[in-house]
PDB file of C-alpha atoms in Angstrom:
ATOM      1  CA  MET A 262     -10.050  29.666 -61.802  1.00  0.00           C
ATOM      2  CA  SER A 263     -12.345  27.444 -59.178  1.00  0.00           C
ATOM      3  CA  PHE A 264     -14.533  25.294 -61.762  1.00  0.00           C
ATOM      4  CA  CYS A 265     -18.010  22.977 -62.188  1.00  0.00           C
ATOM      5  CA  PHE A 266     -18.060  20.767 -64.649  1.00  0.00           C
ATOM      6  CA  GLY A 267     -21.187  19.730 -66.361  1.00  0.00           C
ATOM      7  CA  PHE A 268     -21.471  16.076 -68.804  1.00  0.00           C
ATOM      8  CA  GLN A 269     -23.285  16.332 -72.198  1.00  0.00           C
ATOM      9  CA  GLY A 270     -25.270  12.960 -72.532  1.00  0.00           C
ATOM     10  CA  ILE A 271     -24.280  13.003 -76.233  1.00  0.00           C
ATOM     11  CA  ALA A 272     -20.866  13.117 -76.465  1.00  0.00           C
ATOM     12  CA  GLN A 273     -19.808  11.790 -73.818  1.00  0.00           C
ATOM     13  CA  LYS A 274     -21.387   8.243 -74.893  1.00  0.00           C
ATOM     14  CA  PHE A 275     -19.826   8.317 -77.978  1.00  0.00           C
ATOM     15  CA  LEU A 276     -16.282   9.695 -76.873  1.00  0.00           C
ATOM     16  CA  LEU A 277     -17.133   6.567 -74.024  1.00  0.00           C
ATOM     17  CA  THR A 278     -17.969   4.035 -76.991  1.00  0.00           C
ATOM     18  CA  GLY A 279     -15.704   5.021 -79.030  1.00  0.00           C
ATOM     19  CA  LEU A 280     -17.815   6.094 -81.745  1.00  0.00           C
ATOM     20  CA  TYR A 281     -16.903   9.844 -81.971  1.00  0.00           C
ATOM     21  CA  PRO A 282     -17.152  10.830 -85.157  1.00  0.00           C
ATOM     22  CA  PHE A 283     -15.292  14.126 -84.766  1.00  0.00           C
ATOM     23  CA  PRO A 284     -11.129  14.274 -84.210  1.00  0.00           C
ATOM     24  CA  LEU A 285     -10.109  13.041 -81.589  1.00  0.00           C
ATOM     25  CA  LYS A 286      -6.553  13.432 -79.960  1.00  0.00           C
ATOM     26  CA  ASP A 287      -5.163  10.262 -78.191  1.00  0.00           C
ATOM     27  CA  GLY A 288      -4.813  10.986 -74.589  1.00  0.00           C
ATOM     28  CA  HIS A 289      -7.092  13.078 -74.693  1.00  0.00           C
ATOM     29  CA  VAL A 290      -7.834  15.237 -71.496  1.00  0.00           C
ATOM     30  CA  PRO A 291     -11.856  14.532 -71.147  1.00  0.00           C
ATOM     31  CA  LEU A 292     -14.578  16.985 -70.946  1.00  0.00           C
ATOM     32  CA  SER A 293     -15.562  20.435 -72.340  1.00  0.00           C
ATOM     33  CA  ASP A 294     -18.151  21.920 -70.074  1.00  0.00           C
ATOM     34  CA  GLY A 295     -18.189  24.023 -67.317  1.00  0.00           C
ATOM     35  CA  ALA A 296     -18.412  27.201 -64.968  1.00  0.00           C
ATOM     36  CA  GLY A 297     -16.547  29.209 -63.131  1.00  0.00           C
ATOM     37  CA  VAL A 298     -14.654  32.498 -61.153  1.00  0.00           C
ATOM     38  CA  VAL A 299     -11.398  34.196 -62.584  1.00  0.00           C
ATOM     39  CA  ALA A 300      -9.308  33.976 -60.422  1.00  0.00           C
ATOM     40  CA  ALA A 301      -6.112  35.145 -61.753  1.00  0.00           C
ATOM     41  CA  VAL A 302      -5.348  37.238 -65.285  1.00  0.00           C
ATOM     42  CA  GLY A 303      -2.173  37.995 -67.044  1.00  0.00           C
ATOM     43  CA  SER A 304      -1.046  41.081 -68.439  1.00  0.00           C
ATOM     44  CA  ARG A 305      -2.266  40.667 -72.430  1.00  0.00           C
ATOM     45  CA  VAL A 306      -5.852  39.279 -71.316  1.00  0.00           C
ATOM     46  CA  HIS A 307      -8.722  42.098 -71.663  1.00  0.00           C
ATOM     47  CA  ARG A 308     -12.198  40.240 -72.284  1.00  0.00           C
ATOM     48  CA  PHE A 309     -12.694  39.188 -68.606  1.00  0.00           C
ATOM     49  CA  ARG A 310     -10.962  40.296 -64.486  1.00  0.00           C
ATOM     50  CA  VAL A 311     -10.671  38.596 -61.697  1.00  0.00           C
ATOM     51  CA  GLY A 312     -13.531  37.482 -59.926  1.00  0.00           C
ATOM     52  CA  ASP A 313     -15.641  37.468 -63.642  1.00  0.00           C
ATOM     53  CA  ARG A 314     -18.003  34.457 -63.792  1.00  0.00           C
ATOM     54  CA  VAL A 315     -17.395  32.557 -67.167  1.00  0.00           C
ATOM     55  CA  ALA A 316     -18.306  29.151 -69.132  1.00  0.00           C
ATOM     56  CA  THR A 317     -16.719  27.700 -71.425  1.00  0.00           C
ATOM     57  CA  LEU A 318     -17.027  27.921 -75.161  1.00  0.00           C
ATOM     58  CA  PHE A 319     -17.293  24.047 -76.529  1.00  0.00           C
ATOM     59  CA  HIS A 320     -15.047  24.399 -80.001  1.00  0.00           C
ATOM     60  CA  GLN A 321     -12.292  27.021 -78.888  1.00  0.00           C
ATOM     61  CA  ASP A 322     -12.198  28.485 -82.407  1.00  0.00           C
ATOM     62  CA  HIS A 323     -15.548  29.323 -83.399  1.00  0.00           C
ATOM     63  CA  LEU A 324     -16.573  32.834 -82.334  1.00  0.00           C
ATOM     64  CA  ALA A 325     -19.281  33.571 -84.878  1.00  0.00           C
ATOM     65  CA  GLY A 326     -20.228  32.858 -88.112  1.00  0.00           C
ATOM     66  CA  PRO A 327     -20.414  29.049 -89.364  1.00  0.00           C
ATOM     67  CA  LEU A 328     -18.876  26.275 -88.211  1.00  0.00           C
ATOM     68  CA  ASP A 329     -16.092  26.004 -90.751  1.00  0.00           C
ATOM     69  CA  ALA A 330     -12.846  23.433 -90.546  1.00  0.00           C
ATOM     70  CA  LYS A 331     -10.376  25.056 -88.389  1.00  0.00           C
ATOM     71  CA  SER A 332     -12.968  25.703 -85.846  1.00  0.00           C
ATOM     72  CA  ARG A 333     -14.202  22.055 -85.927  1.00  0.00           C
ATOM     73  CA  THR A 334     -10.745  20.771 -84.518  1.00  0.00           C
ATOM     74  CA  SER A 335     -11.378  23.102 -82.057  1.00  0.00           C
ATOM     75  CA  ALA A 336     -13.294  21.189 -79.648  1.00  0.00           C
ATOM     76  CA  LEU A 337     -12.544  21.301 -75.700  1.00  0.00           C
ATOM     77  CA  GLY A 338     -12.533  17.378 -74.535  1.00  0.00           C
ATOM     78  CA  SER A 339     -11.323  15.932 -77.826  1.00  0.00           C
ATOM     79  CA  SER A 340      -9.386  17.835 -80.100  1.00  0.00           C
ATOM     80  CA  LEU A 341      -8.201  19.558 -77.861  1.00  0.00           C
ATOM     81  CA  ASP A 342      -7.592  19.017 -73.933  1.00  0.00           C
ATOM     82  CA  GLY A 343     -10.144  19.952 -71.782  1.00  0.00           C
ATOM     83  CA  GLY A 344      -9.840  22.522 -68.532  1.00  0.00           C
ATOM     84  CA  VAL A 345      -7.345  24.091 -71.170  1.00  0.00           C
ATOM     85  CA  PHE A 346      -8.211  27.394 -72.812  1.00  0.00           C
ATOM     86  CA  THR A 347      -7.897  30.893 -73.802  1.00  0.00           C
ATOM     87  CA  GLU A 348      -9.875  34.410 -73.008  1.00  0.00           C
ATOM     88  CA  HIS A 349     -11.576  34.317 -76.411  1.00  0.00           C
ATOM     89  CA  GLY A 350     -12.813  30.659 -75.379  1.00  0.00           C
ATOM     90  CA  LEU A 351     -14.933  31.825 -72.282  1.00  0.00           C
ATOM     91  CA  VAL A 352     -17.594  33.806 -72.102  1.00  0.00           C
ATOM     92  CA  ASN A 353     -19.650  35.546 -69.376  1.00  0.00           C
ATOM     93  CA  VAL A 354     -22.034  34.089 -67.334  1.00  0.00           C
ATOM     94  CA  GLN A 355     -24.967  35.302 -66.269  1.00  0.00           C
ATOM     95  CA  GLU A 356     -26.333  36.661 -62.824  1.00  0.00           C
ATOM     96  CA  ASN A 357     -29.569  34.553 -62.408  1.00  0.00           C
ATOM     97  CA  LEU A 358     -28.051  31.235 -62.465  1.00  0.00           C
ATOM     98  CA  SER A 359     -24.961  29.284 -59.885  1.00  0.00           C
ATOM     99  CA  LEU A 360     -22.438  27.833 -61.370  1.00  0.00           C
ATOM    100  CA  LEU A 361     -23.606  24.953 -61.057  1.00  0.00           C
ATOM    101  CA  GLU A 362     -26.560  25.735 -63.386  1.00  0.00           C
ATOM    102  CA  ALA A 363     -23.799  27.851 -65.694  1.00  0.00           C
ATOM    103  CA  SER A 364     -21.956  24.310 -65.932  1.00  0.00           C
ATOM    104  CA  SER A 365     -24.429  22.825 -68.229  1.00  0.00           C
ATOM    105  CA  LEU A 366     -24.590  25.589 -70.794  1.00  0.00           C
ATOM    106  CA  PRO A 367     -21.928  25.341 -73.314  1.00  0.00           C
ATOM    107  CA  SER A 368     -23.267  22.153 -74.763  1.00  0.00           C
ATOM    108  CA  ALA A 369     -26.455  21.502 -74.344  1.00  0.00           C
ATOM    109  CA  ALA A 370     -28.209  25.260 -74.097  1.00  0.00           C
ATOM    110  CA  LEU A 371     -26.233  26.426 -76.620  1.00  0.00           C
ATOM    111  CA  THR A 372     -27.074  23.019 -78.885  1.00  0.00           C
ATOM    112  CA  ALA A 373     -30.786  24.112 -78.086  1.00  0.00           C
ATOM    113  CA  TRP A 374     -30.531  27.743 -78.916  1.00  0.00           C
ATOM    114  CA  ASN A 375     -28.545  27.002 -82.312  1.00  0.00           C
ATOM    115  CA  ALA A 376     -31.402  24.303 -83.067  1.00  0.00           C
ATOM    116  CA  LEU A 377     -34.436  26.443 -83.031  1.00  0.00           C
ATOM    117  CA  TYR A 378     -32.606  30.135 -83.798  1.00  0.00           C
ATOM    118  CA  GLY A 379     -29.490  29.596 -85.760  1.00  0.00           C
ATOM    119  CA  LEU A 380     -30.547  29.192 -89.547  1.00  0.00           C
ATOM    120  CA  GLU A 381     -32.148  32.780 -90.357  1.00  0.00           C
ATOM    121  CA  GLY A 382     -35.526  32.792 -91.593  1.00  0.00           C
ATOM    122  CA  MET A 383     -36.046  29.196 -90.096  1.00  0.00           C
ATOM    123  CA  VAL A 384     -36.649  30.693 -86.321  1.00  0.00           C
ATOM    124  CA  SER A 385     -39.136  29.279 -84.358  1.00  0.00           C
ATOM    125  CA  ARG A 386     -41.808  32.634 -83.620  1.00  0.00           C
ATOM    126  CA  GLN A 387     -44.708  32.619 -81.418  1.00  0.00           C
ATOM    127  CA  GLY A 388     -47.456  30.635 -82.556  1.00  0.00           C
ATOM    128  CA  ASP A 389     -45.539  28.152 -83.690  1.00  0.00           C
ATOM    129  CA  THR A 390     -45.253  24.176 -82.124  1.00  0.00           C
ATOM    130  CA  VAL A 391     -42.231  22.796 -82.002  1.00  0.00           C
ATOM    131  CA  LEU A 392     -41.592  18.899 -81.304  1.00  0.00           C
ATOM    132  CA  THR A 393     -38.717  17.856 -79.274  1.00  0.00           C
ATOM    133  CA  GLU A 394     -37.934  13.973 -78.416  1.00  0.00           C
ATOM    134  CA  GLY A 395     -36.646  12.631 -74.982  1.00  0.00           C
ATOM    135  CA  THR A 396     -35.538  14.384 -71.831  1.00  0.00           C
ATOM    136  CA  GLY A 397     -32.234  15.034 -72.451  1.00  0.00           C
ATOM    137  CA  GLY A 398     -30.356  18.044 -71.759  1.00  0.00           C
ATOM    138  CA  VAL A 399     -30.393  19.313 -75.347  1.00  0.00           C
ATOM    139  CA  SER A 400     -34.725  18.819 -75.248  1.00  0.00           C
ATOM    140  CA  ILE A 401     -35.344  19.662 -72.061  1.00  0.00           C
ATOM    141  CA  PHE A 402     -33.208  23.437 -73.200  1.00  0.00           C
ATOM    142  CA  ALA A 403     -35.461  23.878 -76.297  1.00  0.00           C
ATOM    143  CA  MET A 404     -38.585  22.905 -74.700  1.00  0.00           C
ATOM    144  CA  GLN A 405     -37.711  26.502 -72.342  1.00  0.00           C
ATOM    145  CA  PHE A 406     -36.588  28.306 -74.961  1.00  0.00           C
ATOM    146  CA  ALA A 407     -39.511  27.534 -77.519  1.00  0.00           C
ATOM    147  CA  LYS A 408     -42.204  28.208 -74.655  1.00  0.00           C
ATOM    148  CA  SER A 409     -40.441  31.563 -73.382  1.00  0.00           C
ATOM    149  CA  ALA A 410     -40.508  32.829 -76.853  1.00  0.00           C
ATOM    150  CA  GLY A 411     -44.767  32.310 -76.417  1.00  0.00           C
ATOM    151  CA  ALA A 412     -43.949  28.454 -79.082  1.00  0.00           C
ATOM    152  CA  LYS A 413     -45.992  25.484 -78.448  1.00  0.00           C
ATOM    153  CA  VAL A 414     -44.506  22.516 -77.187  1.00  0.00           C
ATOM    154  CA  THR A 415     -44.718  18.951 -77.858  1.00  0.00           C
ATOM    155  CA  ALA A 416     -43.060  16.370 -76.617  1.00  0.00           C
ATOM    156  CA  THR A 417     -42.162  12.775 -77.352  1.00  0.00           C
ATOM    157  CA  THR A 418     -41.009  10.514 -74.820  1.00  0.00           C
ATOM    158  CA  SER A 419     -39.653   6.778 -74.473  1.00  0.00           C
ATOM    159  CA  THR A 420     -41.762   5.829 -71.627  1.00  0.00           C
ATOM    160  CA  ALA A 421     -44.906   7.742 -69.433  1.00  0.00           C
ATOM    161  CA  GLN A 422     -43.034   8.167 -66.763  1.00  0.00           C
ATOM    162  CA  LYS A 423     -40.310  10.424 -68.543  1.00  0.00           C
ATOM    163  CA  ALA A 424     -43.215  12.224 -69.931  1.00  0.00           C
ATOM    164  CA  GLU A 425     -43.357  13.895 -66.639  1.00  0.00           C
ATOM    165  CA  ARG A 426     -40.841  15.865 -66.536  1.00  0.00           C
ATOM    166  CA  PRO A 427     -41.658  17.716 -69.548  1.00  0.00           C
ATOM    167  CA  LYS A 428     -45.135  18.440 -68.862  1.00  0.00           C
ATOM    168  CA  GLU A 429     -43.673  20.060 -65.700  1.00  0.00           C
ATOM    169  CA  LEU A 430     -42.386  22.450 -68.684  1.00  0.00           C
ATOM    170  CA  GLY A 431     -45.664  23.178 -69.986  1.00  0.00           C
ATOM    171  CA  ALA A 432     -44.788  20.777 -72.866  1.00  0.00           C
ATOM    172  CA  ASP A 433     -48.109  18.498 -74.486  1.00  0.00           C
ATOM    173  CA  TYR A 434     -46.768  15.367 -73.819  1.00  0.00           C
ATOM    174  CA  ARG A 435     -47.303  12.559 -77.137  1.00  0.00           C
ATOM    175  CA  GLY A 436     -46.413   8.744 -77.415  1.00  0.00           C
ATOM    176  CA  GLU A 437     -45.821   9.307 -81.532  1.00  0.00           C
ATOM    177  CA  PRO A 438     -45.291  12.006 -83.693  1.00  0.00           C
ATOM    178  CA  ALA A 439     -47.798  12.866 -85.774  1.00  0.00           C
ATOM    179  CA  LYS A 440     -48.979  10.604 -88.582  1.00  0.00           C
ATOM    180  CA  ASN A 441     -48.937  11.551 -92.793  1.00  0.00           C
ATOM    181  CA  SER A 442     -52.429  11.436 -92.432  1.00  0.00           C
ATOM    182  CA  THR A 443     -52.342  14.477 -89.861  1.00  0.00           C
ATOM    183  CA  PRO A 444     -53.846  17.124 -91.675  1.00  0.00           C
ATOM    184  CA  ASN A 445     -50.101  19.820 -92.438  1.00  0.00           C
ATOM    185  CA  GLU A 446     -51.949  22.556 -90.454  1.00  0.00           C
ATOM    186  CA  GLU A 447     -52.083  20.524 -87.407  1.00  0.00           C
ATOM    187  CA  ARG A 448     -48.623  19.395 -87.686  1.00  0.00           C
ATOM    188  CA  VAL A 449     -45.110  21.145 -85.928  1.00  0.00           C
ATOM    189  CA  SER A 450     -43.229  23.917 -87.867  1.00  0.00           C
ATOM    190  CA  ALA A 451     -39.890  23.058 -86.153  1.00  0.00           C
ATOM    191  CA  VAL A 452     -37.794  19.156 -85.041  1.00  0.00           C
ATOM    192  CA  VAL A 453     -35.322  19.041 -82.867  1.00  0.00           C
ATOM    193  CA  GLU A 454     -34.002  15.661 -83.345  1.00  0.00           C
ATOM    194  CA  VAL A 455     -31.777  13.830 -81.251  1.00  0.00           C
ATOM    195  CA  GLY A 456     -32.770  10.124 -81.629  1.00  0.00           C
ATOM    196  CA  GLY A 457     -30.899  10.357 -85.381  1.00  0.00           C
ATOM    197  CA  PRO A 458     -31.612   8.132 -88.347  1.00  0.00           C
ATOM    198  CA  ALA A 459     -33.755   5.837 -86.221  1.00  0.00           C
ATOM    199  CA  SER A 460     -36.814   8.467 -86.232  1.00  0.00           C
ATOM    200  CA  LEU A 461     -35.480  10.845 -88.531  1.00  0.00           C
ATOM    201  CA  ARG A 462     -38.276   9.059 -90.283  1.00  0.00           C
ATOM    202  CA  GLN A 463     -40.893  10.039 -87.794  1.00  0.00           C
ATOM    203  CA  ALA A 464     -39.748  13.602 -87.907  1.00  0.00           C
ATOM    204  CA  LEU A 465     -40.159  14.071 -90.909  1.00  0.00           C
ATOM    205  CA  THR A 466     -44.554  12.570 -91.225  1.00  0.00           C
ATOM    206  CA  ALA A 467     -44.498  15.027 -88.220  1.00  0.00           C
ATOM    207  CA  LEU A 468     -43.349  18.105 -89.581  1.00  0.00           C
ATOM    208  CA  LYS A 469     -45.108  20.941 -91.762  1.00  0.00           C
ATOM    209  CA  PHE A 470     -44.581  21.791 -95.402  1.00  0.00           C
ATOM    210  CA  ASP A 471     -41.530  24.013 -95.340  1.00  0.00           C
ATOM    211  CA  GLY A 472     -40.689  23.273 -92.019  1.00  0.00           C
ATOM    212  CA  SER A 473     -37.336  22.408 -90.563  1.00  0.00           C
ATOM    213  CA  ILE A 474     -34.755  19.991 -89.108  1.00  0.00           C
ATOM    214  CA  SER A 475     -32.531  20.365 -86.316  1.00  0.00           C
ATOM    215  CA  MET A 476     -30.269  17.180 -86.232  1.00  0.00           C
ATOM    216  CA  VAL A 477     -28.463  17.431 -83.428  1.00  0.00           C
ATOM    217  CA  GLY A 478     -27.212  13.341 -82.026  1.00  0.00           C
ATOM    218  CA  SER A 479     -27.966   9.991 -82.095  1.00  0.00           C
ATOM    219  CA  VAL A 480     -29.160   8.677 -78.906  1.00  0.00           C
ATOM    220  CA  GLY A 481     -31.993   6.428 -80.711  1.00  0.00           C
ATOM    221  CA  GLY A 482     -29.067   4.574 -82.254  1.00  0.00           C
ATOM    222  CA  PHE A 483     -29.291   3.664 -86.102  1.00  0.00           C
ATOM    223  CA  VAL A 484     -31.864   1.895 -88.225  1.00  0.00           C
ATOM    224  CA  ASP A 485     -31.555  -2.006 -88.215  1.00  0.00           C
ATOM    225  CA  PRO A 486     -31.120  -3.873 -91.608  1.00  0.00           C
ATOM    226  CA  GLY A 487     -33.338  -6.518 -90.130  1.00  0.00           C
ATOM    227  CA  SER A 488     -36.489  -4.232 -89.423  1.00  0.00           C
ATOM    228  CA  ASN A 489     -39.376  -2.568 -91.830  1.00  0.00           C
ATOM    229  CA  THR A 490     -37.758   0.925 -91.112  1.00  0.00           C
ATOM    230  CA  GLU A 491     -36.675   2.746 -94.057  1.00  0.00           C
ATOM    231  CA  GLU A 492     -33.753   5.209 -93.221  1.00  0.00           C
ATOM    232  CA  PRO A 493     -34.730   8.787 -95.443  1.00  0.00           C
ATOM    233  CA  THR A 494     -32.616   9.641 -98.073  1.00  0.00           C
ATOM    234  CA  PHE A 495     -31.534  13.161 -99.602  1.00  0.00           C
ATOM    235  CA  PHE A 496     -35.271  12.822-102.018  1.00  0.00           C
ATOM    236  CA  ASP A 497     -37.561  13.002 -98.760  1.00  0.00           C
ATOM    237  CA  THR A 498     -36.541  16.418 -98.207  1.00  0.00           C
ATOM    238  CA  ALA A 499     -38.128  17.528-101.762  1.00  0.00           C
ATOM    239  CA  ILE A 500     -41.197  15.503-100.701  1.00  0.00           C
ATOM    240  CA  HIS A 501     -41.522  17.150 -97.479  1.00  0.00           C
ATOM    241  CA  SER A 502     -40.158  20.784 -98.827  1.00  0.00           C
ATOM    242  CA  CYS A 503     -38.571  20.941 -96.180  1.00  0.00           C
ATOM    243  CA  THR A 504     -34.925  21.928 -94.041  1.00  0.00           C
ATOM    244  CA  VAL A 505     -33.257  19.748 -92.704  1.00  0.00           C
ATOM    245  CA  ARG A 506     -29.616  20.798 -91.186  1.00  0.00           C
ATOM    246  CA  GLY A 507     -27.137  19.426 -88.960  1.00  0.00           C
ATOM    247  CA  ILE A 508     -25.911  21.020 -85.597  1.00  0.00           C
ATOM    248  CA  ALA A 509     -22.815  20.973 -83.848  1.00  0.00           C
ATOM    249  CA  VAL A 510     -23.267  23.109 -80.765  1.00  0.00           C
ATOM    250  CA  GLY A 511     -22.372  27.061 -82.245  1.00  0.00           C
ATOM    251  CA  SER A 512     -20.627  30.448 -82.161  1.00  0.00           C
ATOM    252  CA  ARG A 513     -19.363  32.213 -79.247  1.00  0.00           C
ATOM    253  CA  LEU A 514     -21.738  34.921 -80.118  1.00  0.00           C
ATOM    254  CA  ARG A 515     -24.675  32.614 -80.396  1.00  0.00           C
ATOM    255  CA  PHE A 516     -23.597  31.377 -76.861  1.00  0.00           C
ATOM    256  CA  GLU A 517     -23.585  35.250 -75.943  1.00  0.00           C
ATOM    257  CA  ASP A 518     -27.431  35.852 -77.322  1.00  0.00           C
ATOM    258  CA  THR A 519     -28.334  32.250 -75.434  1.00  0.00           C
ATOM    259  CA  ASN A 520     -27.253  33.669 -72.442  1.00  0.00           C
ATOM    260  CA  ARG A 521     -28.950  36.730 -72.791  1.00  0.00           C
ATOM    261  CA  ALA A 522     -32.066  34.872 -73.647  1.00  0.00           C
ATOM    262  CA  ILE A 523     -32.123  32.787 -70.021  1.00  0.00           C
ATOM    263  CA  GLU A 524     -31.004  36.153 -68.427  1.00  0.00           C
ATOM    264  CA  VAL A 525     -34.022  38.016 -69.995  1.00  0.00           C
ATOM    265  CA  ASN A 526     -36.481  35.635 -69.265  1.00  0.00           C
ATOM    266  CA  ASP A 527     -34.847  34.058 -66.140  1.00  0.00           C
ATOM    267  CA  LEU A 528     -34.448  30.456 -66.930  1.00  0.00           C
ATOM    268  CA  HIS A 529     -32.688  27.580 -65.073  1.00  0.00           C
ATOM    269  CA  PRO A 530     -31.214  24.870 -66.658  1.00  0.00           C
ATOM    270  CA  VAL A 531     -33.203  21.186 -64.991  1.00  0.00           C
ATOM    271  CA  LEU A 532     -30.166  19.651 -63.642  1.00  0.00           C
ATOM    272  CA  ASP A 533     -29.881  15.689 -62.201  1.00  0.00           C
ATOM    273  CA  ARG A 534     -29.769  15.823 -58.557  1.00  0.00           C
ATOM    274  CA  GLN A 535     -26.713  13.377 -58.437  1.00  0.00           C
ATOM    275  CA  THR A 536     -23.751  15.316 -58.364  1.00  0.00           C
ATOM    276  CA  PHE A 537     -19.976  14.106 -57.768  1.00  0.00           C
ATOM    277  CA  LYS A 538     -16.724  15.575 -56.707  1.00  0.00           C
ATOM    278  CA  LEU A 539     -13.481  15.366 -58.747  1.00  0.00           C
ATOM    279  CA  GLU A 540     -11.996  12.687 -57.825  1.00  0.00           C
ATOM    280  CA  GLU A 541     -15.428  11.204 -58.019  1.00  0.00           C
ATOM    281  CA  ALA A 542     -15.459  10.975 -61.721  1.00  0.00           C
ATOM    282  CA  ARG A 543     -15.201   7.558 -62.887  1.00  0.00           C
ATOM    283  CA  ASP A 544     -18.179   7.201 -60.398  1.00  0.00           C
ATOM    284  CA  ALA A 545     -19.705  10.125 -62.474  1.00  0.00           C
ATOM    285  CA  TYR A 546     -19.025   8.949 -65.985  1.00  0.00           C
ATOM    286  CA  GLN A 547     -20.329   5.356 -64.529  1.00  0.00           C
ATOM    287  CA  TYR A 548     -23.674   7.288 -63.233  1.00  0.00           C
ATOM    288  CA  ILE A 549     -24.002   8.869 -66.775  1.00  0.00           C
TER     289      ILE A 549
END
């Protein structure tokens, strides 16, 4: 099988710095996100044929429904070696994407889709307002999915220069989330929270009553004990009458839903302009 591999920024950062919070195999082969063409199949393979374009499933055993303890230990590139999978751990890739584009889907696109549509009764609909943070892969995909569904998107970034990307995708740029004094009807329906504990307090104040926060990562780091920022407690969710849900990528069934939405809306991933050959893998890690 010929393959293109894509980096998922949050996970790779944690792996490289020793802060990855999930099961990690000693001496593991890294990399989880990839797309390629099936070159050959065994006699007991029935889901794919030679020539099929496929992408990897991050949790190889998470086929449908909620993530369970067994599926949690089937992550490519950490508890399982990257680049080794069976037919149930792959999905078909839509025709409107190149393999390079498709290699960015397994973590970032599926996580964003799960954040917006993974909780029954708390999905983003036409006219809702979704708040995204930063310009990483998950946030960019969340902007694209929300806009294609007719939702409004408000984006925050760390610099005015980075704000150009959300604006290009049709998002409203805001330097910081809404304040407590903002009327409820002007707050957001859902937050795709990638900053972590350091920004969760702001996410809560930007949220409407009975809104939802999807906790994806912690690129903003943790709250400095010496700062004036208080990390929210579980009681804060009651005060704000909201739902806070942790996201761990998503199932194969949800990945297939993601890919249908990408094809129907002809969405294309926003990729970095820099690519590397396999023998330049060390440079790729340094770059990210």
